[in-house]
Coordinates of C-alpha atoms in Angstrom, one line a residue:
M1017 CA 0.0 0.0 0.0
A1018 CA 1.3 3.5 -0.9
R1019 CA 2.1 6.0 1.8
I1020 CA -0.2 9.0 2.2
E1021 CA 2.6 11.2 0.9
D1022 CA 3.0 9.1 -2.2
Y1023 CA -0.2 10.5 -3.7
A1024 CA -0.7 13.5 -6.1
L1025 CA -4.0 15.3 -6.7
L1026 CA -6.0 15.6 -9.8
G1027 CA -9.3 17.6 -9.9
D1028 CA -12.0 19.1 -12.0
L1029 CA -13.5 21.5 -9.5
Q1030 CA -16.3 19.0 -8.5
T1031 CA -14.3 15.9 -7.5
G1032 CA -10.7 14.7 -7.4
A1033 CA -8.5 11.7 -7.8
L1034 CA -5.3 10.5 -6.0
V1035 CA -2.5 9.1 -8.1
A1036 CA 0.3 7.1 -6.4
T1037 CA 3.9 7.0 -7.4
N1038 CA 3.3 3.5 -8.9
G1039 CA 0.9 5.1 -11.4
S1040 CA -2.2 3.8 -9.7
I1041 CA -5.3 6.0 -9.1
D1042 CA -6.4 4.6 -5.8
W1043 CA -9.1 7.1 -4.9
L1044 CA -11.9 8.6 -7.0
C1045 CA -15.5 9.5 -6.1
L1046 CA -17.9 10.2 -8.9
P1047 CA -19.5 12.5 -9.7
R1048 CA -18.9 14.6 -6.6
F1049 CA -16.3 14.8 -3.8
D1050 CA -18.8 13.2 -1.4
S1051 CA -20.1 10.5 -3.8
P1052 CA -19.3 6.8 -3.2
A1053 CA -15.9 5.9 -4.5
C1054 CA -15.4 3.8 -7.6
F1055 CA -11.7 3.5 -6.8
A1056 CA -11.3 2.7 -3.1
A1057 CA -7.9 0.8 -3.1
L1058 CA -6.7 3.6 -0.8
L1059 CA -8.8 2.1 2.0
D1060 CA -8.4 -1.6 1.2
T1061 CA -6.7 -3.5 -1.6
P1062 CA -6.6 -3.1 -5.4
E1063 CA -9.6 -5.4 -5.5
S1064 CA -11.7 -2.5 -4.2
G1065 CA -11.0 -0.5 -7.3
H1066 CA -8.0 1.3 -8.9
W1067 CA -6.5 2.2 -12.3
Q1068 CA -2.8 1.7 -12.8
I1069 CA -0.8 2.7 -15.9
A1070 CA 2.9 1.8 -15.6
P1071 CA 5.7 -0.1 -17.3
E1072 CA 5.1 -3.9 -17.2
S1073 CA 8.3 -4.1 -15.1
G1074 CA 6.4 -2.3 -12.4
G1075 CA 8.0 -0.3 -9.6
T1076 CA 7.6 3.3 -8.6
C1077 CA 8.3 6.2 -10.9
T1078 CA 11.7 7.8 -11.4
R1079 CA 10.4 11.3 -11.1
R1080 CA 7.1 13.3 -11.3
R1081 CA 6.0 16.9 -11.2
Y1082 CA 3.1 19.2 -11.9
V1083 CA 3.4 21.3 -15.0
E1084 CA 4.2 24.7 -13.6
D1085 CA 1.2 26.4 -11.9
T1086 CA -1.2 23.7 -13.1
L1087 CA -2.9 20.6 -11.9
V1088 CA -1.5 18.5 -14.8
L1089 CA 0.7 15.8 -13.5
E1090 CA 3.6 14.3 -15.4
T1091 CA 5.1 11.0 -14.1
E1092 CA 8.2 9.4 -15.7
W1093 CA 9.7 6.0 -15.6
N1094 CA 13.2 5.1 -16.7
T1095 CA 13.4 1.4 -17.5
P1096 CA 16.0 -0.9 -19.2
E1097 CA 13.8 -0.7 -22.4
G1098 CA 13.5 3.1 -22.4
T1099 CA 11.6 6.0 -20.8
I1100 CA 7.9 6.8 -20.8
R1101 CA 5.9 9.7 -19.4
V1102 CA 2.3 9.5 -18.2
I1103 CA 0.4 12.8 -18.3
D1104 CA -2.6 12.7 -15.9
F1105 CA -5.3 15.4 -15.5
M1106 CA -9.0 16.0 -15.1
P1107 CA -10.4 18.7 -17.5
P1108 CA -12.4 21.3 -15.6
R1109 CA -15.9 19.9 -15.5
G1110 CA -18.1 20.2 -18.6
H1111 CA -21.1 18.0 -18.9
A1112 CA -19.5 14.9 -17.3
P1113 CA -16.4 14.1 -15.3
D1114 CA -13.4 12.8 -17.2
V1115 CA -10.0 11.4 -16.2
V1116 CA -7.5 11.7 -19.0
R1117 CA -4.2 9.7 -19.1
I1118 CA -1.8 10.1 -22.0
V1119 CA 1.2 7.7 -22.2
E1120 CA 4.0 9.3 -24.0
G1121 CA 7.1 7.6 -25.3
V1122 CA 10.3 9.5 -24.5
S1123 CA 12.9 7.0 -25.6
G1124 CA 13.3 3.3 -26.5
A1125 CA 10.3 0.9 -26.7
V1126 CA 8.7 0.3 -23.3
P1127 CA 6.0 -2.4 -22.6
V1128 CA 3.2 -0.7 -20.7
R1129 CA 0.2 -2.2 -18.9
S1130 CA -3.1 -0.5 -18.0
T1131 CA -5.2 -2.2 -15.4
L1132 CA -8.6 -0.7 -14.8
R1133 CA -10.6 -2.3 -12.0
L1134 CA -13.9 -0.4 -11.4
R1135 CA -15.8 -1.1 -8.1
F1136 CA -18.7 1.2 -7.3
D1137 CA -20.1 2.0 -3.9
Y1138 CA -16.7 2.0 -2.1
G1139 CA -15.5 -1.3 -3.6
R1140 CA -18.7 -3.3 -3.0
V1141 CA -20.3 -3.4 -6.4
V1142 CA -18.7 -5.1 -9.5
P1143 CA -20.1 -3.5 -12.7
W1144 CA -21.3 -5.4 -15.8
V1145 CA -18.7 -4.7 -18.5
R1146 CA -19.1 -4.6 -22.3
H1147 CA -16.3 -4.1 -24.8
Q1148 CA -17.0 -2.3 -28.1
P1149 CA -14.6 -1.0 -30.8
G1150 CA -12.5 1.7 -29.2
Q1151 CA -14.3 1.7 -25.8
M1152 CA -15.2 -0.3 -22.7
I1153 CA -18.6 0.4 -21.0
A1154 CA -19.1 -0.6 -17.3
V1155 CA -22.6 -0.3 -15.7
A1156 CA -23.9 -0.9 -12.2
G1157 CA -27.2 0.6 -11.2
P1158 CA -27.2 4.4 -11.7
D1159 CA -23.4 4.5 -12.5
A1160 CA -21.9 4.1 -16.0
V1161 CA -18.2 4.5 -16.9
R1162 CA -16.8 4.5 -20.4
L1163 CA -13.1 4.0 -21.2
R1164 CA -12.2 5.3 -24.6
T1165 CA -8.7 4.4 -26.0
P1166 CA -7.1 3.3 -29.3
A1167 CA -5.2 0.7 -27.3
P1168 CA -6.7 -2.8 -27.4
T1169 CA -8.6 -3.8 -24.2
R1170 CA -9.7 -7.2 -22.8
G1171 CA -11.2 -8.6 -19.6
Q1172 CA -8.9 -10.4 -17.2
D1173 CA -9.5 -11.3 -13.5
W1174 CA -12.5 -8.9 -13.2
A1175 CA -10.5 -6.0 -14.6
T1176 CA -10.0 -4.3 -18.0
V1177 CA -6.5 -4.7 -19.2
S1178 CA -4.5 -3.0 -22.0
E1179 CA -0.9 -4.1 -23.0
I1180 CA 1.0 -1.9 -25.4
T1181 CA 4.5 -1.1 -26.4
V1182 CA 5.2 2.6 -26.4
R1183 CA 8.0 3.9 -28.6
A1184 CA 9.7 7.3 -28.7
G1185 CA 7.2 9.9 -30.0
D1186 CA 4.1 7.8 -29.4
R1187 CA 1.2 9.4 -27.4
V1188 CA -1.5 6.8 -26.4
P1189 CA -4.5 8.3 -24.7
F1190 CA -7.0 6.7 -22.2
V1191 CA -10.1 8.7 -21.4
L1192 CA -12.4 7.6 -18.5
T1193 CA -15.8 9.2 -18.4
W1194 CA -18.6 8.8 -15.9
H1195 CA -22.3 9.4 -16.5
H1196 CA -25.7 8.3 -15.2
S1197 CA -26.5 4.9 -16.7
Y1198 CA -29.9 6.1 -17.7
E1199 CA -28.6 9.0 -19.8
H1200 CA -27.0 9.1 -23.2
A1201 CA -23.3 8.9 -23.4
P1202 CA -21.5 12.3 -23.1
A1203 CA -19.7 13.7 -26.1
V1204 CA -16.3 12.2 -26.8
V1205 CA -13.4 14.2 -25.3
D1206 CA -10.4 14.9 -27.5
P1207 CA -7.5 14.2 -25.1
E1208 CA -5.0 16.5 -26.8
V1209 CA -7.5 19.4 -27.0
A1210 CA -8.5 18.8 -23.4
L1211 CA -4.8 18.9 -22.3
R1212 CA -4.2 22.2 -23.9
E1213 CA -7.4 23.7 -22.4
T1214 CA -6.7 22.3 -19.0
L1215 CA -3.1 23.7 -19.0
A1216 CA -4.5 27.1 -20.1
F1217 CA -7.2 27.0 -17.4
W1218 CA -4.9 26.4 -14.5
T1219 CA -2.2 28.8 -15.8
D1220 CA -4.7 31.6 -16.3
W1221 CA -6.2 31.0 -12.9
S1222 CA -2.7 31.1 -11.2
R1223 CA -2.0 34.4 -12.9
S1224 CA -5.4 35.9 -12.0
G1225 CA -4.5 36.6 -8.4
T1226 CA -1.9 38.9 -6.9
R1227 CA 1.5 38.1 -8.3
I1228 CA 3.3 36.3 -5.6
T1229 CA 7.1 36.7 -5.3
G1230 CA 9.8 35.8 -2.9
P1231 CA 11.4 32.6 -1.7
Y1232 CA 8.0 30.9 -0.8
R1233 CA 6.4 31.7 -4.1
D1234 CA 6.2 28.1 -5.4
A1235 CA 5.0 26.6 -2.1
I1236 CA 2.3 29.3 -1.7
T1237 CA 1.1 28.9 -5.3
R1238 CA 0.9 25.1 -5.0
S1239 CA -1.2 25.5 -1.9
L1240 CA -3.5 28.0 -3.6
L1241 CA -3.9 25.6 -6.5
T1242 CA -4.7 22.8 -4.0
L1243 CA -7.4 25.0 -2.3
K1244 CA -8.9 25.8 -5.7
A1245 CA -8.9 22.1 -6.6
L1246 CA -10.8 21.4 -3.3
T1247 CA -13.5 23.9 -4.3
Y1248 CA -16.9 22.6 -5.5
Q1249 CA -17.5 25.1 -8.3
P1250 CA -21.3 24.9 -8.5
T1251 CA -21.7 26.2 -5.0
G1252 CA -18.3 27.7 -4.0
G1253 CA -18.0 25.4 -1.0
I1254 CA -14.5 24.1 -0.2
V1255 CA -14.1 20.6 1.2
A1256 CA -11.7 20.0 4.1
A1257 CA -10.0 17.2 2.2
L1258 CA -10.5 14.8 -0.7
T1259 CA -10.6 11.7 1.4
T1260 CA -12.3 9.9 4.2
S1261 CA -10.9 7.7 7.0
L1262 CA -7.2 8.2 6.5
P1263 CA -6.0 7.7 10.1
E1264 CA -4.6 10.2 12.6
Q1265 CA -2.8 7.2 14.1
L1266 CA -1.9 4.1 12.0
G1267 CA -4.1 1.2 13.1
G1268 CA -6.2 3.5 15.3
P1269 CA -9.9 4.5 15.3
R1270 CA -9.5 8.2 14.7
N1271 CA -10.6 8.0 11.1
W1272 CA -13.1 10.6 9.9
D1273 CA -14.8 11.7 6.7
Y1274 CA -13.5 15.1 5.6
R1275 CA -15.4 15.5 2.3
Y1276 CA -17.5 18.3 3.7
C1277 CA -17.4 22.1 4.3
W1278 CA -16.5 23.3 7.8
L1279 CA -17.7 26.8 8.9
R1280 CA -14.5 27.0 11.0
D1281 CA -12.5 27.0 7.8
S1282 CA -14.4 30.1 6.6
T1283 CA -12.2 32.9 8.1
Y1284 CA -8.9 31.1 7.3
T1285 CA -9.9 30.3 3.8
L1286 CA -11.1 33.8 3.1
Q1287 CA -8.0 35.2 4.6
A1288 CA -5.8 33.0 2.3
L1289 CA -7.8 33.8 -0.8
L1290 CA -8.1 37.5 -0.2
S1291 CA -4.5 37.9 0.7
A1292 CA -3.5 36.3 -2.6
G1293 CA -6.0 38.4 -4.6
Y1294 CA -8.6 35.7 -5.5
L1295 CA -11.7 37.8 -5.0
A1296 CA -14.0 35.7 -7.1
E1297 CA -13.3 32.6 -5.1
A1298 CA -13.6 34.5 -1.8
K1299 CA -16.9 35.9 -2.9
A1300 CA -18.2 32.4 -3.9
W1301 CA -17.1 31.0 -0.5
R1302 CA -18.9 33.9 1.3
E1303 CA -22.1 33.2 -0.7
W1304 CA -21.9 29.5 0.2
L1305 CA -21.4 30.5 3.8
L1306 CA -24.5 32.8 3.8
R1307 CA -26.7 30.1 2.2
A1308 CA -25.4 27.4 4.6
V1309 CA -26.0 29.4 7.8
A1310 CA -29.4 30.7 6.8
G1311 CA -32.2 29.6 9.1
N1312 CA -32.6 29.4 12.8
P1313 CA -29.3 30.6 14.4
A1314 CA -29.8 28.0 17.2
E1315 CA -29.5 25.3 14.6
L1316 CA -26.1 26.5 13.2
Q1317 CA -23.9 23.5 12.4
I1318 CA -20.2 23.2 12.3
M1319 CA -20.2 21.7 8.9
Y1320 CA -22.4 21.2 5.8
A1321 CA -22.3 19.2 2.6
L1322 CA -21.1 20.8 -0.6
D1323 CA -24.5 22.2 -1.4
G1324 CA -25.3 23.2 2.2
T1325 CA -27.2 20.0 3.1
R1326 CA -27.4 19.7 6.9
R1327 CA -27.9 16.0 7.5
L1328 CA -24.5 14.1 7.4
P1329 CA -25.3 10.8 9.1
E1330 CA -22.2 8.8 10.1
A1331 CA -21.9 5.2 9.0
E1332 CA -19.3 2.5 8.9
L1333 CA -18.2 0.5 5.9
P1334 CA -17.2 -2.9 7.4
W1335 CA -16.2 -4.5 4.1
L1336 CA -13.2 -2.2 3.8
A1337 CA -10.1 -3.1 5.8
G1338 CA -9.0 0.5 6.2
Y1339 CA -5.8 2.2 5.4
E1340 CA -3.0 0.0 6.8
G1341 CA -5.7 -1.7 8.9
S1342 CA -7.0 1.5 10.4
R1343 CA -10.7 0.9 11.2
P1344 CA -13.5 1.7 11.1
V1345 CA -13.9 3.3 7.7
R1346 CA -16.5 6.0 8.0
T1347 CA -18.8 8.1 5.8
G1348 CA -20.7 11.0 7.1
N1349 CA -19.7 12.8 10.2
A1350 CA -21.5 12.7 13.5
A1351 CA -19.6 15.8 14.7
S1352 CA -22.0 17.8 12.6
D1353 CA -24.5 17.6 15.5
Q1354 CA -22.0 18.9 18.1
L1355 CA -22.2 22.2 19.9
Q1356 CA -19.0 24.2 19.0
L1357 CA -19.5 27.8 20.0
D1358 CA -16.4 29.0 18.3
V1359 CA -18.0 28.6 14.9
W1360 CA -20.3 31.6 15.6
G1361 CA -17.1 33.7 16.1
E1362 CA -15.4 32.2 13.0
T1363 CA -18.4 32.8 10.8
L1364 CA -18.9 36.4 11.9
D1365 CA -15.2 37.1 11.7
G1366 CA -15.1 35.7 8.2
L1367 CA -18.0 37.8 7.0
C1368 CA -16.4 40.8 8.6
L1369 CA -13.2 40.1 6.8
A1370 CA -15.1 39.8 3.5
R1371 CA -16.8 43.1 4.1
E1372 CA -13.6 45.0 5.0
S1373 CA -11.8 43.5 2.0
G1374 CA -14.2 45.1 -0.5
L1375 CA -16.5 42.3 -1.3
G1376 CA -19.4 44.6 -0.4
A1377 CA -22.1 44.6 2.3
R1378 CA -25.5 43.1 1.8
D1379 CA -28.6 43.9 3.8
D1380 CA -29.6 40.2 4.0
A1381 CA -26.1 39.3 5.0
W1382 CA -26.1 41.7 7.9
D1383 CA -29.5 40.4 9.0
V1384 CA -28.1 36.9 9.2
Q1385 CA -25.1 38.2 11.1
T1386 CA -27.3 40.0 13.6
A1387 CA -29.4 36.9 14.2
L1388 CA -26.3 34.8 14.8
M1389 CA -24.9 37.4 17.2
E1390 CA -28.2 37.7 19.1
H1391 CA -28.2 33.9 19.6
L1392 CA -24.6 33.9 20.8
E1393 CA -25.4 36.5 23.4
G1394 CA -27.4 33.9 25.3
A1395 CA -25.3 30.9 24.5
W1396 CA -21.6 32.0 24.8
N1397 CA -21.3 30.9 28.4
Q1398 CA -22.4 27.3 27.8
P1399 CA -19.9 24.4 27.8
D1400 CA -19.3 22.9 24.3
N1401 CA -17.3 20.3 22.4
G1402 CA -14.7 22.8 21.2
L1403 CA -12.9 23.2 17.9
W1404 CA -11.3 19.7 18.1
E1405 CA -14.8 18.1 18.1
V1406 CA -14.1 16.1 21.3
R1407 CA -16.5 13.2 21.8
G1408 CA -16.1 13.3 25.6
A1409 CA -17.9 15.6 28.1
R1410 CA -18.5 19.2 27.1
R1411 CA -16.3 21.8 28.7
H1412 CA -15.7 25.5 28.9
F1413 CA -13.0 25.6 26.2
T1414 CA -10.9 28.8 26.3
H1415 CA -10.7 29.0 22.5
S1416 CA -14.5 28.9 22.3
K1417 CA -14.8 31.8 24.6
V1418 CA -12.1 33.8 22.8
M1419 CA -14.0 33.3 19.5
A1420 CA -17.2 34.5 21.2
W1421 CA -15.3 37.6 22.1
V1422 CA -14.3 37.9 18.4
A1423 CA -17.9 37.8 17.4
A1424 CA -18.9 40.6 19.8
D1425 CA -15.8 42.6 18.9
R1426 CA -16.4 42.4 15.1
M1427 CA -20.1 43.1 15.2
S1428 CA -19.8 46.1 17.5
R1429 CA -16.9 47.5 15.4
A1430 CA -19.0 47.0 12.2
V1431 CA -21.8 49.1 13.6
R1432 CA -19.4 51.8 14.7
T1433 CA -17.6 52.0 11.4
H1434 CA -20.4 51.5 8.9
P1435 CA -23.3 53.9 9.3
Q1436 CA -25.6 51.8 7.1
L1437 CA -25.3 48.8 9.5
H1438 CA -27.5 48.9 12.5
G1439 CA -27.3 47.1 15.8
P1440 CA -26.9 47.5 19.6
A1441 CA -23.2 48.4 19.6
D1442 CA -23.2 49.4 23.2
R1443 CA -24.6 46.1 24.3
W1444 CA -22.2 44.1 22.1
E1445 CA -19.3 46.1 23.4
A1446 CA -20.4 45.4 27.0
L1447 CA -20.6 41.7 26.1
R1448 CA -17.2 41.8 24.5
D1449 CA -15.7 43.2 27.7
T1450 CA -17.6 40.7 29.9
I1451 CA -16.2 37.7 27.8
H1452 CA -12.7 39.2 27.9
A1453 CA -12.8 39.4 31.7
D1454 CA -14.2 35.9 32.0
V1455 CA -11.4 34.4 29.9
L1456 CA -8.7 36.2 31.8
A1457 CA -10.3 35.1 35.1
H1458 CA -10.9 31.5 34.2
G1459 CA -8.9 30.6 31.1
Y1460 CA -5.5 31.8 32.4
D1461 CA -3.6 30.0 35.1
E1462 CA -1.6 32.5 37.2
T1463 CA 0.5 29.7 38.8
L1464 CA 1.5 28.2 35.4
G1465 CA 1.8 31.5 33.7
T1466 CA -0.2 30.3 30.7
F1467 CA -3.7 30.1 29.2
T1468 CA -5.3 26.7 29.4
Q1469 CA -7.3 24.4 27.2
S1470 CA -10.4 24.8 29.3
Y1471 CA -11.6 26.5 32.5
G1472 CA -10.2 24.9 35.7
A1473 CA -7.9 22.5 34.0
P1474 CA -4.1 22.9 33.5
S1475 CA -3.8 21.3 30.1
L1476 CA -2.4 23.2 27.1
D1477 CA -4.0 23.5 23.7
A1478 CA -2.5 24.7 20.4
S1479 CA -5.6 26.8 19.7
L1480 CA -4.3 29.2 22.4
L1481 CA -1.8 30.3 19.8
M1482 CA -4.8 32.0 18.1
I1483 CA -5.2 34.6 20.9
P1484 CA -2.9 37.2 19.4
R1485 CA -3.9 36.4 15.9
V1486 CA -7.5 37.3 16.5
G1487 CA -6.6 40.4 18.5
F1488 CA -7.7 39.2 21.9
L1489 CA -4.3 40.2 23.4
P1490 CA -1.2 41.4 21.7
A1491 CA 1.5 38.8 21.1
T1492 CA 3.9 40.8 23.3
D1493 CA 1.6 40.5 26.3
P1494 CA 3.4 38.5 29.0
R1495 CA 0.5 36.1 29.3
V1496 CA 0.7 35.3 25.6
L1497 CA 4.4 35.0 25.7
G1498 CA 4.1 32.6 28.6
T1499 CA 1.7 30.5 26.6
I1500 CA 3.9 30.4 23.6
T1501 CA 6.9 29.3 25.7
A1502 CA 4.8 26.6 27.5
I1503 CA 3.5 25.2 24.2
Q1504 CA 7.0 25.1 22.8
R1505 CA 8.2 23.4 25.9
D1506 CA 5.4 21.0 26.7
L1507 CA 3.3 20.6 23.5
T1508 CA 5.8 20.0 20.8
Q1509 CA 7.7 17.0 19.4
D1510 CA 10.7 17.6 17.2
G1511 CA 9.7 21.2 17.1
F1512 CA 6.2 20.6 15.7
V1513 CA 3.0 21.3 17.7
R1514 CA 0.4 18.8 19.0
R1515 CA -3.2 19.9 19.3
Y1516 CA -3.2 18.8 22.9
Q1517 CA -1.9 15.8 24.9
T1518 CA -4.5 13.1 24.4
S1519 CA -3.3 11.4 27.6
E1520 CA -4.2 14.5 29.6
S1521 CA -7.4 15.6 27.9
D1522 CA -10.5 13.3 27.7
D1523 CA -11.6 13.6 24.1
G1524 CA -13.8 10.4 24.3
L1525 CA -11.5 8.3 22.0
P1526 CA -8.8 5.8 22.6
G1527 CA -5.3 6.0 21.2
G1528 CA -3.2 8.9 20.1
E1529 CA -2.5 10.9 17.0
G1530 CA 0.2 12.7 15.0
L1531 CA 1.1 16.3 15.0
F1532 CA -1.6 18.5 13.6
L1533 CA 0.2 20.6 10.9
A1534 CA -2.0 23.7 11.1
C1535 CA -1.0 24.1 14.8
S1536 CA 2.7 24.5 13.8
F1537 CA 1.7 27.2 11.3
W1538 CA -0.2 28.9 14.1
L1539 CA 3.1 28.9 16.1
V1540 CA 4.8 30.5 13.1
D1541 CA 2.2 33.3 13.2
A1542 CA 2.5 33.7 17.0
L1543 CA 6.3 33.9 16.8
H1544 CA 6.1 36.4 13.9
L1545 CA 3.6 38.6 15.8
A1546 CA 5.8 38.5 18.9
G1547 CA 8.8 39.8 16.9
R1548 CA 10.7 36.5 17.0
Q1549 CA 11.3 36.4 13.2
R1550 CA 14.2 34.1 13.1
E1551 CA 12.3 31.4 14.9
A1552 CA 9.2 31.9 12.8
V1553 CA 11.2 31.6 9.6
E1554 CA 13.1 28.5 10.7
L1555 CA 9.9 26.7 11.7
F1556 CA 8.1 27.7 8.5
E1557 CA 10.9 26.4 6.4
R1558 CA 11.0 23.2 8.3
L1559 CA 7.3 22.8 7.7
L1560 CA 7.8 23.2 4.0
T1561 CA 10.1 20.1 4.1
L1562 CA 7.2 18.0 5.3
R1563 CA 5.4 18.5 1.9
N1564 CA 5.5 15.6 -0.5
D1565 CA 7.4 15.6 -3.8
V1566 CA 4.6 17.6 -5.5
G1567 CA 4.0 20.1 -2.6
L1568 CA 1.0 18.5 -0.8
L1569 CA 0.3 18.2 2.9
S1570 CA -2.1 16.0 4.7
E1571 CA -3.6 16.7 8.1
E1572 CA -0.9 15.5 10.5
W1573 CA 2.8 14.4 10.7
D1574 CA 4.2 11.4 12.4
P1575 CA 7.7 12.6 13.7
V1576 CA 8.8 9.1 14.6
A1577 CA 8.0 7.3 11.3
G1578 CA 8.6 10.5 9.3
R1579 CA 5.3 10.1 7.5
Q1580 CA 2.2 12.1 6.8
L1581 CA -1.0 11.1 8.5
G1582 CA -4.7 11.9 8.2
N1583 CA -6.9 12.9 5.3
T1584 CA -5.2 14.5 2.3
P1585 CA -4.7 16.9 0.8
Q1586 CA -5.8 18.9 3.8
A1587 CA -7.2 22.4 3.3
F1588 CA -6.6 23.2 7.0
S1589 CA -2.9 22.6 6.3
H1590 CA -2.7 24.5 3.1
F1591 CA -4.4 27.8 3.9
P1592 CA -2.2 28.5 7.0
L1593 CA 0.8 27.8 4.8
V1594 CA -0.4 30.5 2.4
T1595 CA -1.1 33.1 5.1
S1596 CA 2.1 32.4 7.1
G1597 CA 4.2 32.4 4.0
L1598 CA 2.8 35.7 2.8
Q1599 CA 3.2 37.3 6.2
L1600 CA 6.8 36.2 6.5
H1601 CA 7.6 37.4 3.0
A1602 CA 6.0 40.7 3.7
G1603 CA 8.0 40.9 7.0
R1604 CA 11.2 40.2 5.2
A1605 CA 10.5 42.9 2.6
H1606 CA 9.6 45.4 5.3
R1607 CA 12.8 44.7 7.2
S1608 CA 14.8 45.0 3.9
D1609 CA 13.2 48.4 3.2
E1610 CA 14.0 49.5 6.8
T1611 CA 17.6 48.4 6.3
I1612 CA 17.9 50.3 3.1
R1613 CA 16.4 53.4 4.6
H1614 CA 18.7 53.2 7.7
T1615 CA 21.8 52.7 5.4
R1616 CA 20.8 55.8 3.3
D1617 CA 20.3 57.8 6.5

């Protein structure tokens, strides 16, 4: 089984595929990100569905890369017979989803084998297959897939196999297209035209934002492309990750479905997109957010489906063995029913950021924000499940209270600075001050000299690093500095940050987990704000080394095994990379300007 970091991402802005270094697509859900997988080898064995194109001699590729600033993947193999290149991509969605693979001969004459094993409903359903001249058709219930290729195909061991010899200059295309079995077949895709159009689409998109410069340009751009690829274009929603049930601990039960849109991501996503100049994507995300939260504020959820659907029932798929035996494999997410008070703050902060960044104010948007704030006024002092979605007893999490403060602060400031926005600013300012005093009284431990994960408990939590970022206290405040020092001392391993110590905090689950990558980016930001630039830069550049060969990050890092863990690619890892990288580059530019001015003086 491939390691999590062995996978590269393909996408068409409605779903995505993961391609391993051995040339196998081991994960693909059709037609949407959250649809049942037709390739589920990622969570079981190749018998659960995959599509491999590679030299018959096998092995992993010699090298691979994305074509610059695109999502077109090139994978090369050097073999004793010669060299081939496989070009993989998904054209931005037209009528139907397509996966295009072009085998190109670079030198010599290389025997190549394509093995396509379709298994619908997460590996459980074997389709009925028919072979016709130039194409293979697989049907099972509502699903139909067509493989069009000039290469000969045949059935073997419940798979569709092609065996060809590719010579220098050859270009042999394979086009896989999904459609509803009760609909007519979609138009045939010309693979070479689709390649040119896909390259142009991604290149144009990359150039449509603010021109990014500096030493982190490539890393930031790749993360932005990844965030764009995780966007469901019809609605503007951004999924947390492409996958479900990749484990936070190998062999453990902390396996969750991340193919949904979290409200918590809203502020961070908007910040990343706006800072890089992608106003259209930021506006689409804001519109998704407003549609999703519409309704009774008391029924606000922490996450929604791509189209804003609220019910996300959690289920287990017992026929799948799980990634490296990590079970159960889950679909849906029961955490959608949890009370997490911080999401009110993140939602209102995100909408404030959008308003202040020039996306424009809307009367109905302000009405929604006012309703959310009025509900939070009566709910902020309740215990909740916190941002980490603990499945243990509810507590008074410090981060939740801080984000309630953010909500009151942003809403009162909006009324003070925008005459067209109306609301009880005095009341919200009083609430802001009340929450601030409450956190300082109960969320800070004078003896330890640090803020704590929850009221009355000494445990640390990486979310405390957000205190200066949201403006609750300046980063130079002794209480913040003490918290940063304590987290560096007691909540890091090999210099990277844990969310919290699972042995000290009852989160309702057995076992442990890796190091949550976003938390280390939060430490970068906290160090930067505290003026500790050298430490911030060193940590950021170490984090960049954890990316895989094509620049992708999953959710977590195992410092002992030196492996990525958790669902991948993870939006919650990529948008803090963007914001941290841009801040550090801006800081370097500012210091350079200061040095030049000082020298001239």
